[in-house]
mmCIF file of C-alpha atoms in Angstrom:
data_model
loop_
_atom_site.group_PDB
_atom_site.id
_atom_site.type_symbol
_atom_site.label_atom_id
_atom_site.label_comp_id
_atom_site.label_asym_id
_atom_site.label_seq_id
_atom_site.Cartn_x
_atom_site.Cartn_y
_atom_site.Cartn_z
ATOM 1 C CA UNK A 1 38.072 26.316 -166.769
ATOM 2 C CA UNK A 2 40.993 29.172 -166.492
ATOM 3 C CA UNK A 3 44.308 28.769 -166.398
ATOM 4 C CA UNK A 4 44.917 28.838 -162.464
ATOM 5 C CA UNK A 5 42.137 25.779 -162.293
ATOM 6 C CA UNK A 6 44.062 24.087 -165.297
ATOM 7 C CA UNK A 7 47.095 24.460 -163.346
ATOM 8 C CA UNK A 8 45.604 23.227 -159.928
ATOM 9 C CA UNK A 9 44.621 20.358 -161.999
ATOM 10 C CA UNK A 10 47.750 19.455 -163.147
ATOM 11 C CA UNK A 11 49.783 20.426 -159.769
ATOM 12 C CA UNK A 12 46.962 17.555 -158.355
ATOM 13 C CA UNK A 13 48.382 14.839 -160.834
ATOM 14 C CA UNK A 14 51.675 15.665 -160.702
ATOM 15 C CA UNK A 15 51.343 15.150 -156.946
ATOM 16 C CA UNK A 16 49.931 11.539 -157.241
ATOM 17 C CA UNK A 17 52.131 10.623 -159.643
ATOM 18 C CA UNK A 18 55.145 11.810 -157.314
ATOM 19 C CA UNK A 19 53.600 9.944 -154.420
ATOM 20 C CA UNK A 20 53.663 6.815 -156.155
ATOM 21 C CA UNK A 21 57.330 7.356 -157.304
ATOM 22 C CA UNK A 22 58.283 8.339 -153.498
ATOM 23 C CA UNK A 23 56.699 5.091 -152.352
ATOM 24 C CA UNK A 24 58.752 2.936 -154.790
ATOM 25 C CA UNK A 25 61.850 4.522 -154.228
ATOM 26 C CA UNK A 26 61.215 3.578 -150.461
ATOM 27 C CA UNK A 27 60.234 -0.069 -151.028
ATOM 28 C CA UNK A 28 63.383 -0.189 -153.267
ATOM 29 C CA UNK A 29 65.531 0.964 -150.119
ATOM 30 C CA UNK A 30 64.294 -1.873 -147.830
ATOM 31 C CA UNK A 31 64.331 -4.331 -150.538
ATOM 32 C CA UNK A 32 68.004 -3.601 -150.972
ATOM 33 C CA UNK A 33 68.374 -3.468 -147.091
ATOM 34 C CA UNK A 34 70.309 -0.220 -147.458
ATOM 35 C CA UNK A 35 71.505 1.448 -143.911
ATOM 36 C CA UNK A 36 73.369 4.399 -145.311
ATOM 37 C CA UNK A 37 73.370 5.498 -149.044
ATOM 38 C CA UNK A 38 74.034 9.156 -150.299
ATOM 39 C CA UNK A 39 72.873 8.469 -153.889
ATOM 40 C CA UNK A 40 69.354 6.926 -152.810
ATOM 41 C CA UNK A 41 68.843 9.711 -149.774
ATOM 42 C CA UNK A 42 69.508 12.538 -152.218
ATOM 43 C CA UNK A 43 66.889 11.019 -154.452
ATOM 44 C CA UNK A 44 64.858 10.574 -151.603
ATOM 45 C CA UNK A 45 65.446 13.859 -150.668
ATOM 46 C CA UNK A 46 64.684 15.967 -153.963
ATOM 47 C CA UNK A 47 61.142 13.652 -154.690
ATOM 48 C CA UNK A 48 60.347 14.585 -151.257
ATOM 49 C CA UNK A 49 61.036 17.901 -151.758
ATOM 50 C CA UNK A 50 59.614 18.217 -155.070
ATOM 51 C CA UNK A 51 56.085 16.519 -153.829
ATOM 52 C CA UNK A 52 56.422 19.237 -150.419
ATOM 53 C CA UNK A 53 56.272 22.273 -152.805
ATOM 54 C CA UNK A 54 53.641 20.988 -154.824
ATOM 55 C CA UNK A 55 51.182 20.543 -151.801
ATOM 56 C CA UNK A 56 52.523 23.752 -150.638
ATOM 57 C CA UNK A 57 51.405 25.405 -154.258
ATOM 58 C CA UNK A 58 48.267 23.412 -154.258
ATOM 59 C CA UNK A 59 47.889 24.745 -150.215
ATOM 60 C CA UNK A 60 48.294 28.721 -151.570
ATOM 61 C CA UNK A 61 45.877 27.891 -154.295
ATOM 62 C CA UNK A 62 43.042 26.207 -152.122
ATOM 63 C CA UNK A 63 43.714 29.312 -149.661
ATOM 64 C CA UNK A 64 43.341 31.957 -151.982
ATOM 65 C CA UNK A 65 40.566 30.372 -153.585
ATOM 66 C CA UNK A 66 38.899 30.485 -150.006
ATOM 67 C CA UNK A 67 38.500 26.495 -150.896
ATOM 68 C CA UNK A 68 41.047 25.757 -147.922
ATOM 69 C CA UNK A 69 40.488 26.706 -143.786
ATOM 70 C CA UNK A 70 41.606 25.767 -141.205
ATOM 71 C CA UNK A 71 40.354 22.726 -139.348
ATOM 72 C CA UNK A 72 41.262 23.303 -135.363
ATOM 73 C CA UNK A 73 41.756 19.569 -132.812
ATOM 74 C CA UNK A 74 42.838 19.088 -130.044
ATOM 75 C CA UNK A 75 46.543 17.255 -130.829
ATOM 76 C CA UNK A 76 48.901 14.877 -128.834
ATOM 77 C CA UNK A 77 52.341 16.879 -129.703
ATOM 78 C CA UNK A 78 54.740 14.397 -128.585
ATOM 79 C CA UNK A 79 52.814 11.901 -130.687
ATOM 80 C CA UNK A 80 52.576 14.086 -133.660
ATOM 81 C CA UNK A 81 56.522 14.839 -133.676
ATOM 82 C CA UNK A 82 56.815 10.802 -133.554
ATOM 83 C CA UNK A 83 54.862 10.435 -136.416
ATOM 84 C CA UNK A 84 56.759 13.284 -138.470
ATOM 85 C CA UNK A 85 60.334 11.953 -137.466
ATOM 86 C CA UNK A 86 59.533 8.865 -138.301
ATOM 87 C CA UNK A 87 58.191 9.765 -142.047
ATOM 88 C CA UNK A 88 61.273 11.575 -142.612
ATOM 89 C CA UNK A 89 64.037 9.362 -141.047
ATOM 90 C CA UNK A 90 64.377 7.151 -144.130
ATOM 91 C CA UNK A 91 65.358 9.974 -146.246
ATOM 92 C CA UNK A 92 67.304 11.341 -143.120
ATOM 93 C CA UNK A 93 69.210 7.766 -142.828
ATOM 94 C CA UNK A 94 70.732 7.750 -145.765
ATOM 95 C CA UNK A 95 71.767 11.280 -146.090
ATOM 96 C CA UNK A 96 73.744 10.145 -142.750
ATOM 97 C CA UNK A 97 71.126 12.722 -140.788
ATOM 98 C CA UNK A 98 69.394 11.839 -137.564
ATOM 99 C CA UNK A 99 65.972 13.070 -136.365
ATOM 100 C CA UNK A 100 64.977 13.467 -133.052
ATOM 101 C CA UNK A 101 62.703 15.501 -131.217
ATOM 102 C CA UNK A 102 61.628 16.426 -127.867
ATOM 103 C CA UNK A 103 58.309 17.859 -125.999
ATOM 104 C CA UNK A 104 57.061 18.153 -122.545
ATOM 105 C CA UNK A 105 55.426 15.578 -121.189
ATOM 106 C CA UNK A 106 51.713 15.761 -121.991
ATOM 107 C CA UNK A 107 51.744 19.114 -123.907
ATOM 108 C CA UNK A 108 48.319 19.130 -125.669
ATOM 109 C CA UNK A 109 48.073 21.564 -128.782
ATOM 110 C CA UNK A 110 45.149 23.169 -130.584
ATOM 111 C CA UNK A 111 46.215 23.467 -134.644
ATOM 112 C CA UNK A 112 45.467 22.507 -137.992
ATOM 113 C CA UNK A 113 46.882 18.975 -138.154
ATOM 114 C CA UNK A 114 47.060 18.664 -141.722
ATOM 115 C CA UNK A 115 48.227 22.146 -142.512
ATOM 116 C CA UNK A 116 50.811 21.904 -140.279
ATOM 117 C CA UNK A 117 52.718 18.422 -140.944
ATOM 118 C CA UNK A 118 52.502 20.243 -144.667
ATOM 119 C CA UNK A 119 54.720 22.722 -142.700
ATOM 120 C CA UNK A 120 56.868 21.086 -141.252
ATOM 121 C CA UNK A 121 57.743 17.970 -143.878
ATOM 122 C CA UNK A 122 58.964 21.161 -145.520
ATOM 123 C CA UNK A 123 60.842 22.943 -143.213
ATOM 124 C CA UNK A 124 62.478 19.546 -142.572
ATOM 125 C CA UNK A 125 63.445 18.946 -146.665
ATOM 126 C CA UNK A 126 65.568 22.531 -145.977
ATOM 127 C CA UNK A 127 66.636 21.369 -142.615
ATOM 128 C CA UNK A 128 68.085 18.382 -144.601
ATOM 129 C CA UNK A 129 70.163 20.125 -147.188
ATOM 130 C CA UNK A 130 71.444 22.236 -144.464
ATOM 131 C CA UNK A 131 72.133 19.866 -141.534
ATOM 132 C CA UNK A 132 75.721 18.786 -140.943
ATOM 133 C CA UNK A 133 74.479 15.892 -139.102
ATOM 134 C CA UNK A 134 71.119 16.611 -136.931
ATOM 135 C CA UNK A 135 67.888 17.974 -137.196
ATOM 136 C CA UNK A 136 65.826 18.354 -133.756
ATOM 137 C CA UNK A 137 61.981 18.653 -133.697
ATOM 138 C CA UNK A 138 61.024 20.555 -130.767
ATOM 139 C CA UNK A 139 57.835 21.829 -128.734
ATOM 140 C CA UNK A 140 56.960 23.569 -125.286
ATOM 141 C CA UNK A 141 54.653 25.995 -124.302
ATOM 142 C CA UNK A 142 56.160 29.783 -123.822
ATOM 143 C CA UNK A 143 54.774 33.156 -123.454
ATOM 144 C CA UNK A 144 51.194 31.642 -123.693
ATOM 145 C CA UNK A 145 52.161 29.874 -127.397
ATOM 146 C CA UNK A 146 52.558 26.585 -128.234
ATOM 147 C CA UNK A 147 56.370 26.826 -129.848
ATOM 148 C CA UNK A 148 57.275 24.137 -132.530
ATOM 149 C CA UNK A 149 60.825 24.718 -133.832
ATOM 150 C CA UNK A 150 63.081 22.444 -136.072
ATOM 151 C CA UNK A 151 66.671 23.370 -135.627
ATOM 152 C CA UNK A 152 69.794 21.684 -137.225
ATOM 153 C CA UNK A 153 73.429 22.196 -136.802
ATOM 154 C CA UNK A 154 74.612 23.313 -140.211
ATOM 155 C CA UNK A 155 75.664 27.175 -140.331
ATOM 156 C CA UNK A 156 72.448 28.775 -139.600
ATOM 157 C CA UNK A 157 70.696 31.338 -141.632
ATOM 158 C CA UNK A 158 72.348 34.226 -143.176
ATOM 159 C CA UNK A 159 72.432 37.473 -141.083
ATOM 160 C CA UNK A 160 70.139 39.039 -143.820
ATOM 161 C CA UNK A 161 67.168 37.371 -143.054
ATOM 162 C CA UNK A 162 67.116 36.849 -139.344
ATOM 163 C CA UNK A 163 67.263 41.252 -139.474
ATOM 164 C CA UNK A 164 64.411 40.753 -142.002
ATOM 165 C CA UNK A 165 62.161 38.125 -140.410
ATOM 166 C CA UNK A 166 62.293 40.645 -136.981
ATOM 167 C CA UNK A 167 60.216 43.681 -138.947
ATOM 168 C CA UNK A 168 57.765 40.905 -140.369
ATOM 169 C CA UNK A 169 56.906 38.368 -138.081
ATOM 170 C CA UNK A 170 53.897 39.964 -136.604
ATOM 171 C CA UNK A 171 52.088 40.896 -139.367
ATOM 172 C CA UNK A 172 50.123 38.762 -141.968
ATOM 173 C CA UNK A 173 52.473 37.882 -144.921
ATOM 174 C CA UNK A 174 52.432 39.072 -148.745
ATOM 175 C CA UNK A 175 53.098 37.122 -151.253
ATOM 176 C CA UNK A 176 56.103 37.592 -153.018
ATOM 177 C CA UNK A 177 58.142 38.933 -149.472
ATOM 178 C CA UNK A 178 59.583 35.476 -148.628
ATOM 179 C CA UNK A 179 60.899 32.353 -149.837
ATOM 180 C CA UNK A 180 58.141 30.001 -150.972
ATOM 181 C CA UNK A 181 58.408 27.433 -147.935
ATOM 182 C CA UNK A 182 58.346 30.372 -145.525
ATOM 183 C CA UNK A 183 55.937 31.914 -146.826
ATOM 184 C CA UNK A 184 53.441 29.235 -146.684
ATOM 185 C CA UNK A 185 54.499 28.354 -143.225
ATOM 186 C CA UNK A 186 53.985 32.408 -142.006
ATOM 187 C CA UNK A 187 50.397 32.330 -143.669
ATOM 188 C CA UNK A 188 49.634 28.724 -142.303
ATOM 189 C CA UNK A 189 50.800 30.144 -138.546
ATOM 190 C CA UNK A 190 48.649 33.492 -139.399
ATOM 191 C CA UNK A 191 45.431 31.724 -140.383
ATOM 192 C CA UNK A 192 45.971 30.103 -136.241
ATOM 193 C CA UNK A 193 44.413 32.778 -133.598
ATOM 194 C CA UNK A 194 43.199 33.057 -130.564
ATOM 195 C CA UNK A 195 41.380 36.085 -129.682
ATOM 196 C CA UNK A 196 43.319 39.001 -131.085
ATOM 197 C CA UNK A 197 46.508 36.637 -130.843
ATOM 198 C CA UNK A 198 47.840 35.326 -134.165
ATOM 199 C CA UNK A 199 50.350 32.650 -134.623
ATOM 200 C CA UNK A 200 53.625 34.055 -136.692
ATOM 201 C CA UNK A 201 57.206 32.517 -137.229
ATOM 202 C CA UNK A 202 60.524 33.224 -135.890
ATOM 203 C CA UNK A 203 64.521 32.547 -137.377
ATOM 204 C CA UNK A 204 67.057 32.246 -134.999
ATOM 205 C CA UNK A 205 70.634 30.911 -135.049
ATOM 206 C CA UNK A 206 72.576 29.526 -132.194
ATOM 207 C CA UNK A 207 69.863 27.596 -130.593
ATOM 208 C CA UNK A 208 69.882 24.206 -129.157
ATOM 209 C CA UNK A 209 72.020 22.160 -131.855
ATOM 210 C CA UNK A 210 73.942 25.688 -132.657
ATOM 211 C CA UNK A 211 72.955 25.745 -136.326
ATOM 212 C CA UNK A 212 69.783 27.190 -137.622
ATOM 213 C CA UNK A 213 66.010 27.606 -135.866
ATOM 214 C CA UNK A 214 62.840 27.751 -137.556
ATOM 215 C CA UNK A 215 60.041 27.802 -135.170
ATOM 216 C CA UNK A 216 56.352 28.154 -135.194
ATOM 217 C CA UNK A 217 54.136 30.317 -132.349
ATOM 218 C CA UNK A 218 50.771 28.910 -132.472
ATOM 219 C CA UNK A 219 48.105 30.895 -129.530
#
């Protein structure tokens, strides 16, 4: 075994072991029937995190290892963006955040599942560090995409990288150009196509909770 598999291995059990400390630290916070608590949501917070960016190693690893694919269905978006607020609003609660999130009615999507709650769950542990107070999950269908953007109301991303982002979005990623959690989610929206169409990701400030914007175009 090399060292990449060794470290894969251990990335795996570091993972579990995380998992199981998340889960306690949960039970812990309705046990003690806690509404609001800065102390237990930043713990919350950083395991959360912590566990995101191992997946999101493990992800990279599988993917370059050509171990990991995508796996395309046919998704409910509205009931996806339920099921992703409400796995984050514990954490949210006590950091005194709220999640919410909107979609047409009906809007079907065709995407990774898996891949893409990975995605998300992180873009939502920087949303939360961010946020002043909100953090709004978002979908519609625009220019032939399916958009999915989280956007908070904290100060937005630095002028820097919204120029940057503008030169790379429509090209496949490489490795080392941005942050970890963006680039994962630029390679996860890359590996989505239709046709000659790729999926890619776009930074905007200003948007509908006047903070930052981090949204996903899936064809």
């Amino acid at each position: 075994m090399n060292f990449p598999d060794i470290l894969a291995s251990l990335i795996h059990d570091m993972k579990n072991s995380l998992g199981l400390v998340i889960n306690t630290i949960d039970d812990l916070g309705e046990e003690l029937h806690v509404q609001e608590n800065p102390k237990l949501g930043t713990l919350q917070h950083e395991a959360r995190r912590l566990n995101s960016n191992l997946i999101t190693l493990l992800s990279l690893y599988k993917i370059d290892k050509g171990q990991l694919t995508t796996n395309i269905e046919e998704i409910d978006v509205e009931q996806f963006l339920y099921e992703i607020s409400v796995d984050n609003q514990a954490t949210a609660n006590n950091m005194g955040i709220t999640i919410s999130y909107e979609s047409e009615e009906g809007l079907v999507g065709y995407f990774d599942e898996w891949l893409m709650r990975g995605v998300i769950n992180s873009l939502i542990g920087n949303g939360l560090r961010y946020s002043a107070s909100q953090i709004l999950l978002h979908a519609e269908f625009r220019d032939d995409y399916l958009v999915l953007s989280i956007d908070d109301d904290g100060n937005g991303f630095p002028q820097s990288m919204i120029e940057a982002q503008s030169a790379q979005q429509q090209k496949k990623p490489e490795q080392g150009e941005t942050q970890l959690g963006h680039y994962f989610a630029s390679l996860v929206a890359h590996m989505h196509s239709n046709g000659e169409r790729e999926g890619f990701i776009k930074l905007a400030n200003n948007q509908r909770l006047g903070g930052g914007s981090f949204s996903l175009w899936l064809p």
